[in-house]
XYZ file of C-alpha atoms in Angstrom:
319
model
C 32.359 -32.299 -15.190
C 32.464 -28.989 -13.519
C 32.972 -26.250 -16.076
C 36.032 -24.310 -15.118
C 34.410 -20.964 -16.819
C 31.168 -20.807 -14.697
C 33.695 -21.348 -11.767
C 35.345 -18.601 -12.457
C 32.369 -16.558 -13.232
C 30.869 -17.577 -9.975
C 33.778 -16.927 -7.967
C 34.500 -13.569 -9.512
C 30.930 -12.522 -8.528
C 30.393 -14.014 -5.515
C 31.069 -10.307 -3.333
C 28.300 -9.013 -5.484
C 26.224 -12.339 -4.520
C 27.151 -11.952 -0.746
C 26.468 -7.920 -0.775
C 22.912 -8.739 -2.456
C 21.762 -11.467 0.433
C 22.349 -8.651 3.149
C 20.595 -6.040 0.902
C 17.155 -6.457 2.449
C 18.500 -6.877 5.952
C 18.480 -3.271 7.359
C 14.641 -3.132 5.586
C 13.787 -6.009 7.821
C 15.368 -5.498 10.799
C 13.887 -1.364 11.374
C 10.653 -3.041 9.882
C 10.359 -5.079 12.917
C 11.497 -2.421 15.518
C 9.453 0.210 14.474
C 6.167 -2.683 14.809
C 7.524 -3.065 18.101
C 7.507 0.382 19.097
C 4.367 0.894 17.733
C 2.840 -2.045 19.289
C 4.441 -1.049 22.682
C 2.707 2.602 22.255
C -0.778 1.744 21.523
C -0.827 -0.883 23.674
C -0.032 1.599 26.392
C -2.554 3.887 25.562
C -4.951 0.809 25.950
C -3.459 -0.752 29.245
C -3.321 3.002 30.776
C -7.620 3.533 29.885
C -8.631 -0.145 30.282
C -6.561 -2.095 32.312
C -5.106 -5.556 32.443
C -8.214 -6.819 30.709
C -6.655 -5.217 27.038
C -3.120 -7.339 27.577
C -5.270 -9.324 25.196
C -4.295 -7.750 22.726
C -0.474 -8.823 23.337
C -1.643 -12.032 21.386
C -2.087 -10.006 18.298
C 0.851 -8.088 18.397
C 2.760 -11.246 18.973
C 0.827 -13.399 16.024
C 1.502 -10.383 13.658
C 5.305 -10.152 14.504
C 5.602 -13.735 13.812
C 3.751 -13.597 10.721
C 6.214 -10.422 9.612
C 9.458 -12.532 10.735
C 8.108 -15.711 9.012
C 7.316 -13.194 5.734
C 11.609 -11.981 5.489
C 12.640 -15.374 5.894
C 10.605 -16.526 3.305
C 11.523 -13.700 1.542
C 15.248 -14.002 1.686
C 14.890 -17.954 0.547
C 13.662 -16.414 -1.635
C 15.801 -14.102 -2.556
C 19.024 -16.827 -2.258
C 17.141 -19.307 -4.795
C 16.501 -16.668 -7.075
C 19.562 -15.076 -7.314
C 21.221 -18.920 -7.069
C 19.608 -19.965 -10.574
C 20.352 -16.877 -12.065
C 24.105 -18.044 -11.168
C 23.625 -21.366 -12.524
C 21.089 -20.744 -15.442
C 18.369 -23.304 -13.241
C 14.675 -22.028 -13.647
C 12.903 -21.809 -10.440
C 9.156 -22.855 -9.965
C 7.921 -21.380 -6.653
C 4.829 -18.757 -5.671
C 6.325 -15.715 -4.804
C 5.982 -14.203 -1.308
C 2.116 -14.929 -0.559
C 3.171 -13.944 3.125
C 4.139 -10.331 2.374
C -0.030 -10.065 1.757
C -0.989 -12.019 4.765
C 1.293 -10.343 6.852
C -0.209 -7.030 5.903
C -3.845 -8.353 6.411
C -3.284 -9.177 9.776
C -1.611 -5.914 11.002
C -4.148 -3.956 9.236
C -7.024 -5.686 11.292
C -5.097 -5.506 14.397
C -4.407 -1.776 14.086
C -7.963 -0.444 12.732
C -9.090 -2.301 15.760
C -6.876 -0.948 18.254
C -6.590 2.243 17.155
C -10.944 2.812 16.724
C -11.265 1.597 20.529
C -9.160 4.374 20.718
C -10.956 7.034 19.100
C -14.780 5.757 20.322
C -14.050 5.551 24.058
C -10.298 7.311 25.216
C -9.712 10.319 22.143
C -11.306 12.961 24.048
C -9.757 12.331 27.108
C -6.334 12.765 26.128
C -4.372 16.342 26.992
C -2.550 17.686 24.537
C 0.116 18.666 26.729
C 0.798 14.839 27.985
C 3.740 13.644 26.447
C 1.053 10.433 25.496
C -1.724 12.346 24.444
C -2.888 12.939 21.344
C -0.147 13.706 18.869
C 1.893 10.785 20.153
C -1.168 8.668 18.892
C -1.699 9.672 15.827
C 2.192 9.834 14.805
C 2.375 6.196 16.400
C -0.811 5.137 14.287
C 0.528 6.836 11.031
C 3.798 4.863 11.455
C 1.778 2.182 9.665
C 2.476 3.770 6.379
C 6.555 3.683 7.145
C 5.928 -0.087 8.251
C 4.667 -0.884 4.377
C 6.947 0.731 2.737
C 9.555 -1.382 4.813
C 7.476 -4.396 3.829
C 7.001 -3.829 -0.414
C 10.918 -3.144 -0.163
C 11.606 -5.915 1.689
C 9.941 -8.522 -1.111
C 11.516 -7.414 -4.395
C 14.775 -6.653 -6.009
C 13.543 -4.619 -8.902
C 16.718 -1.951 -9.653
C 15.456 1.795 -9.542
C 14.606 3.112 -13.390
C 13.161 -0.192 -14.435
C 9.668 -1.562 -16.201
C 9.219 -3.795 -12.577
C 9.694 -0.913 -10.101
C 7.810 1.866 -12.595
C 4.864 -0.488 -12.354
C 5.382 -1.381 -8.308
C 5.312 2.121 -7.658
C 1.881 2.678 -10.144
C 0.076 0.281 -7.720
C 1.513 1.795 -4.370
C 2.641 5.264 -4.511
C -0.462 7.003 -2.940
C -0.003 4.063 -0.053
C 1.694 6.468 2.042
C -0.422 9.484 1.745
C -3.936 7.911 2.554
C -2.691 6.046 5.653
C -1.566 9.909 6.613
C -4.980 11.129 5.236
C -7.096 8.538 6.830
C -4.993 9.357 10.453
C -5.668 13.153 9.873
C -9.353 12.698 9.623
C -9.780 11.688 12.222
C -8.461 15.274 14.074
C -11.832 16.557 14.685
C -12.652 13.407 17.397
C -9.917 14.330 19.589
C -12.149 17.356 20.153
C -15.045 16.968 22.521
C -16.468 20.309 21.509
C -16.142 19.081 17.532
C -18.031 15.980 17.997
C -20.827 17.372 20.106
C -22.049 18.733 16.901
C -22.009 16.272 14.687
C -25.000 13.668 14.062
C -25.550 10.677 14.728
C -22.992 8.260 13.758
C -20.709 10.827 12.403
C -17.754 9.693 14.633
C -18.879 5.904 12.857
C -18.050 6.995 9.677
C -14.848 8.616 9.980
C -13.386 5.770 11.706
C -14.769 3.769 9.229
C -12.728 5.677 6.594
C -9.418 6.279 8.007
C -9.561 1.946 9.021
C -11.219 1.168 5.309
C -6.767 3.249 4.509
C -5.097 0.678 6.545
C -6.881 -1.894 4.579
C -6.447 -0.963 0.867
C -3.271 -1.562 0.502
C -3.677 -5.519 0.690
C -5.189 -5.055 -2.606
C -2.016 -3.527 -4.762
C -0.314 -6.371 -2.574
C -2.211 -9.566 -4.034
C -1.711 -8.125 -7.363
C 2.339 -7.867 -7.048
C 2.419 -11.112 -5.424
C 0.262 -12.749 -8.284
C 2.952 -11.002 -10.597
C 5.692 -11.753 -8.857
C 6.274 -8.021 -8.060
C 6.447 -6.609 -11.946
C 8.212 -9.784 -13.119
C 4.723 -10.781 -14.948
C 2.536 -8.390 -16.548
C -1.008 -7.506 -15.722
C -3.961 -6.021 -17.421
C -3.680 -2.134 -17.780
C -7.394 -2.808 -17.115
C -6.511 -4.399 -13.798
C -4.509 -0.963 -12.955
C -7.351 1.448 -13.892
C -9.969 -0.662 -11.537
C -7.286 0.202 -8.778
C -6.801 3.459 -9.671
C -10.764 4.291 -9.815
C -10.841 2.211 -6.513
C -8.670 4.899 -4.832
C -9.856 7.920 -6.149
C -13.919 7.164 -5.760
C -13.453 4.719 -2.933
C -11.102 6.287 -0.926
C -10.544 9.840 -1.530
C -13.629 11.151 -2.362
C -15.571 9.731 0.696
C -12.541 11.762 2.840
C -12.904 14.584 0.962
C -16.979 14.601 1.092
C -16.360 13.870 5.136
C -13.785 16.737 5.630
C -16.373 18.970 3.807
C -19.362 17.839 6.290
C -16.794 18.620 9.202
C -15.797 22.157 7.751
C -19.206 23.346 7.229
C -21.229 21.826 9.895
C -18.606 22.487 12.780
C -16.889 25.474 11.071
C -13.515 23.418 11.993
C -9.830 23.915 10.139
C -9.795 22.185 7.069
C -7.157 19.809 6.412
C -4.396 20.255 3.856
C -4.866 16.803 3.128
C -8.143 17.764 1.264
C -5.946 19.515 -1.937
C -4.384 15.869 -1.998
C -7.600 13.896 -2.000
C -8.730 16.423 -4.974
C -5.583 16.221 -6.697
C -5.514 12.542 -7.231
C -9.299 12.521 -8.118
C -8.286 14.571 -10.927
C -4.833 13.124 -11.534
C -7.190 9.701 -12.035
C -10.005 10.782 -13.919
C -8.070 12.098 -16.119
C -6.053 8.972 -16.440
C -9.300 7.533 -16.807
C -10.348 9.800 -20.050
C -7.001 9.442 -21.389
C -7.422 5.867 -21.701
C -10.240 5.438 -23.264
C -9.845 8.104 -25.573
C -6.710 6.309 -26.770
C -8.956 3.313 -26.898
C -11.404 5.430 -29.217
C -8.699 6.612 -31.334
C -7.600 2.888 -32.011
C -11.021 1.967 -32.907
C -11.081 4.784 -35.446
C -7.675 4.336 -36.664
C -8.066 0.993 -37.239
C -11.561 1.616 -39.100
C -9.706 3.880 -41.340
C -7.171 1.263 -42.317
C -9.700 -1.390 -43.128
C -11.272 1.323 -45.438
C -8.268 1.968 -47.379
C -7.748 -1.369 -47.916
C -11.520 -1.904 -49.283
C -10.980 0.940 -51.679
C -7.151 0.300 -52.811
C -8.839 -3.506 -52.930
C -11.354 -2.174 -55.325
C -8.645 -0.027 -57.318
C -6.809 -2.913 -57.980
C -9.686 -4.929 -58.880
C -11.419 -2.368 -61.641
C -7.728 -2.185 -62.954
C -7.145 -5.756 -63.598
């Protein structure tokens, strides 16, 4: 027998229901134009230096917008179950969104490819004052950081304020700023004169780098999508192994490059080297924070188990 309350209760909610099944659309939809733009760019910049023989590389592009299409409608199935038990009080057993990690995975490889062919064999050939030279490029390449942020949105529904998006945001907030950082670094190879002076396998390094940004982010990815995006908790251990990750792994090796490039080829020095030094502090100090708290358990809890020994004692001498 159909309860006539949870009808009503349904019915009464069901513009809220159909407003949240669109809510991701616009996320999705720009998400896959601005991968097709992108694409479209880069893949003119390799067509226009090496011919026909890099249309190749349309099989990628296509394989990864698949895998990005087949990643929202999973998502939004999702999204409709979920929200569809929560109506009817029905617990749902399904993995959540393993795509949103895959999908990310394969356009990271794809672009760090693309865009180091780039910079080894066609960055010093561009002209500034080409409409397709350099600056297009690199604005094209950073557009990768836009694309994930369209992609983490896209795959939860955690409201603004709460635990699950305080502790999504932990994981990715610097996502952003070392795809930018890892673009900028690589500034000094558009510049035949700059790389002339550096040593041998200089050029191999910074490429290395700014590909090793596109890359990272998979990792904050597995660990929402084994935690259903905040819904289950993880280690704060977990966290600070990320966080040392990106300041030691990431930063510092662009700040130690940017410092080569200043003082060996007397170039500009990036603003983006104050960022990689604030968030090495921001995390070390994190770092000594939490295992100072740590100490101050250890102690406090010492002291308790000494007051009870004594009052123990006390008690004991009185009786």
């Amino acid at each position: 027998m159909i309860n006539p309350y949870r009808t009503t209760y349904i019915k009464w909610n069901m513009p809220k229901y159909c407003c949240d099944c669109v809510h991701h659309m616009p996320l999705r939809f720009i998400c896959i134009v601005i991968l097709l733009l992108q694409d479209a760019i880069i893949d003119f910049y390799l067509i226009s230096y090496f011919g026909v023989y890099c249309l190749g590389w349309l099989a990628s592009d296509i394989a990864v917008v698949i895998i990005f299409i087949a990643t929202f409608v999973k998502s939004h199935i999702y999204f409709k179950k979920e929200r569809a038990r929560k109506l009817i009080d029905y617990p749902l057993h399904e993995s959540h969104l393993p795509l949103s990690v895959i999908s990310w995975a394969l356009f990271a490889v794809v672009l760090s490819s693309k865009y180091a062919v780039l910079l080894k064999n066609v960055a010093t050939e561009l002209n500034e004052l080409d409409f397709f030279g350099p600056n297009t490029l690199k604005t094209t390449t950073a557009l990768a950081g836009v694309v994930f942020v369209l992609l983490l949105s896209s795959q939860h529904d955690a409201k603004s304020g709460s635990n699950r998006r305080r502790y999504i945001d932990e994981l990715t907030w610097t996502v952003v700023f070392d795809i930018l950082d890892g673009v900028d670094s690589t500034e000094i190879l558009f510049v035949k004169e700059g790389r002339d002076v550096f040593f041998s396998g200089m050029d191999y390094i910074i490429i290395t780098f700014c590909c090793l940004n596109f890359l990272v982010p998979t990792i904050p990815l597995i660990t929402l999508s084994r935690t259903k995006f905040g819904e289950e908790k993880v280690s704060h251990r977990l966290i600070l192994i990320h966080k040392l990750f990106l300041a030691y792994l990431v930063n510092l090796p662009l700040l130690i490059t940017r410092m080569i490039i200043w003082h060996g080829s007397s170039r500009v020095v990036s603003i983006f080297s104050l960022k990689n030094i604030i968030i090495i502090s921001m995390i070390s100090y994190d770092v000594y924070e939490h295992f100072q708290d740590k100490e101050d358990t250890s102690v406090s809890n010492l002291d308790c188990g000494d007051v009870v020994s004594v009052t123990n004692g006390v008690s004991g001498d009185k009786y």
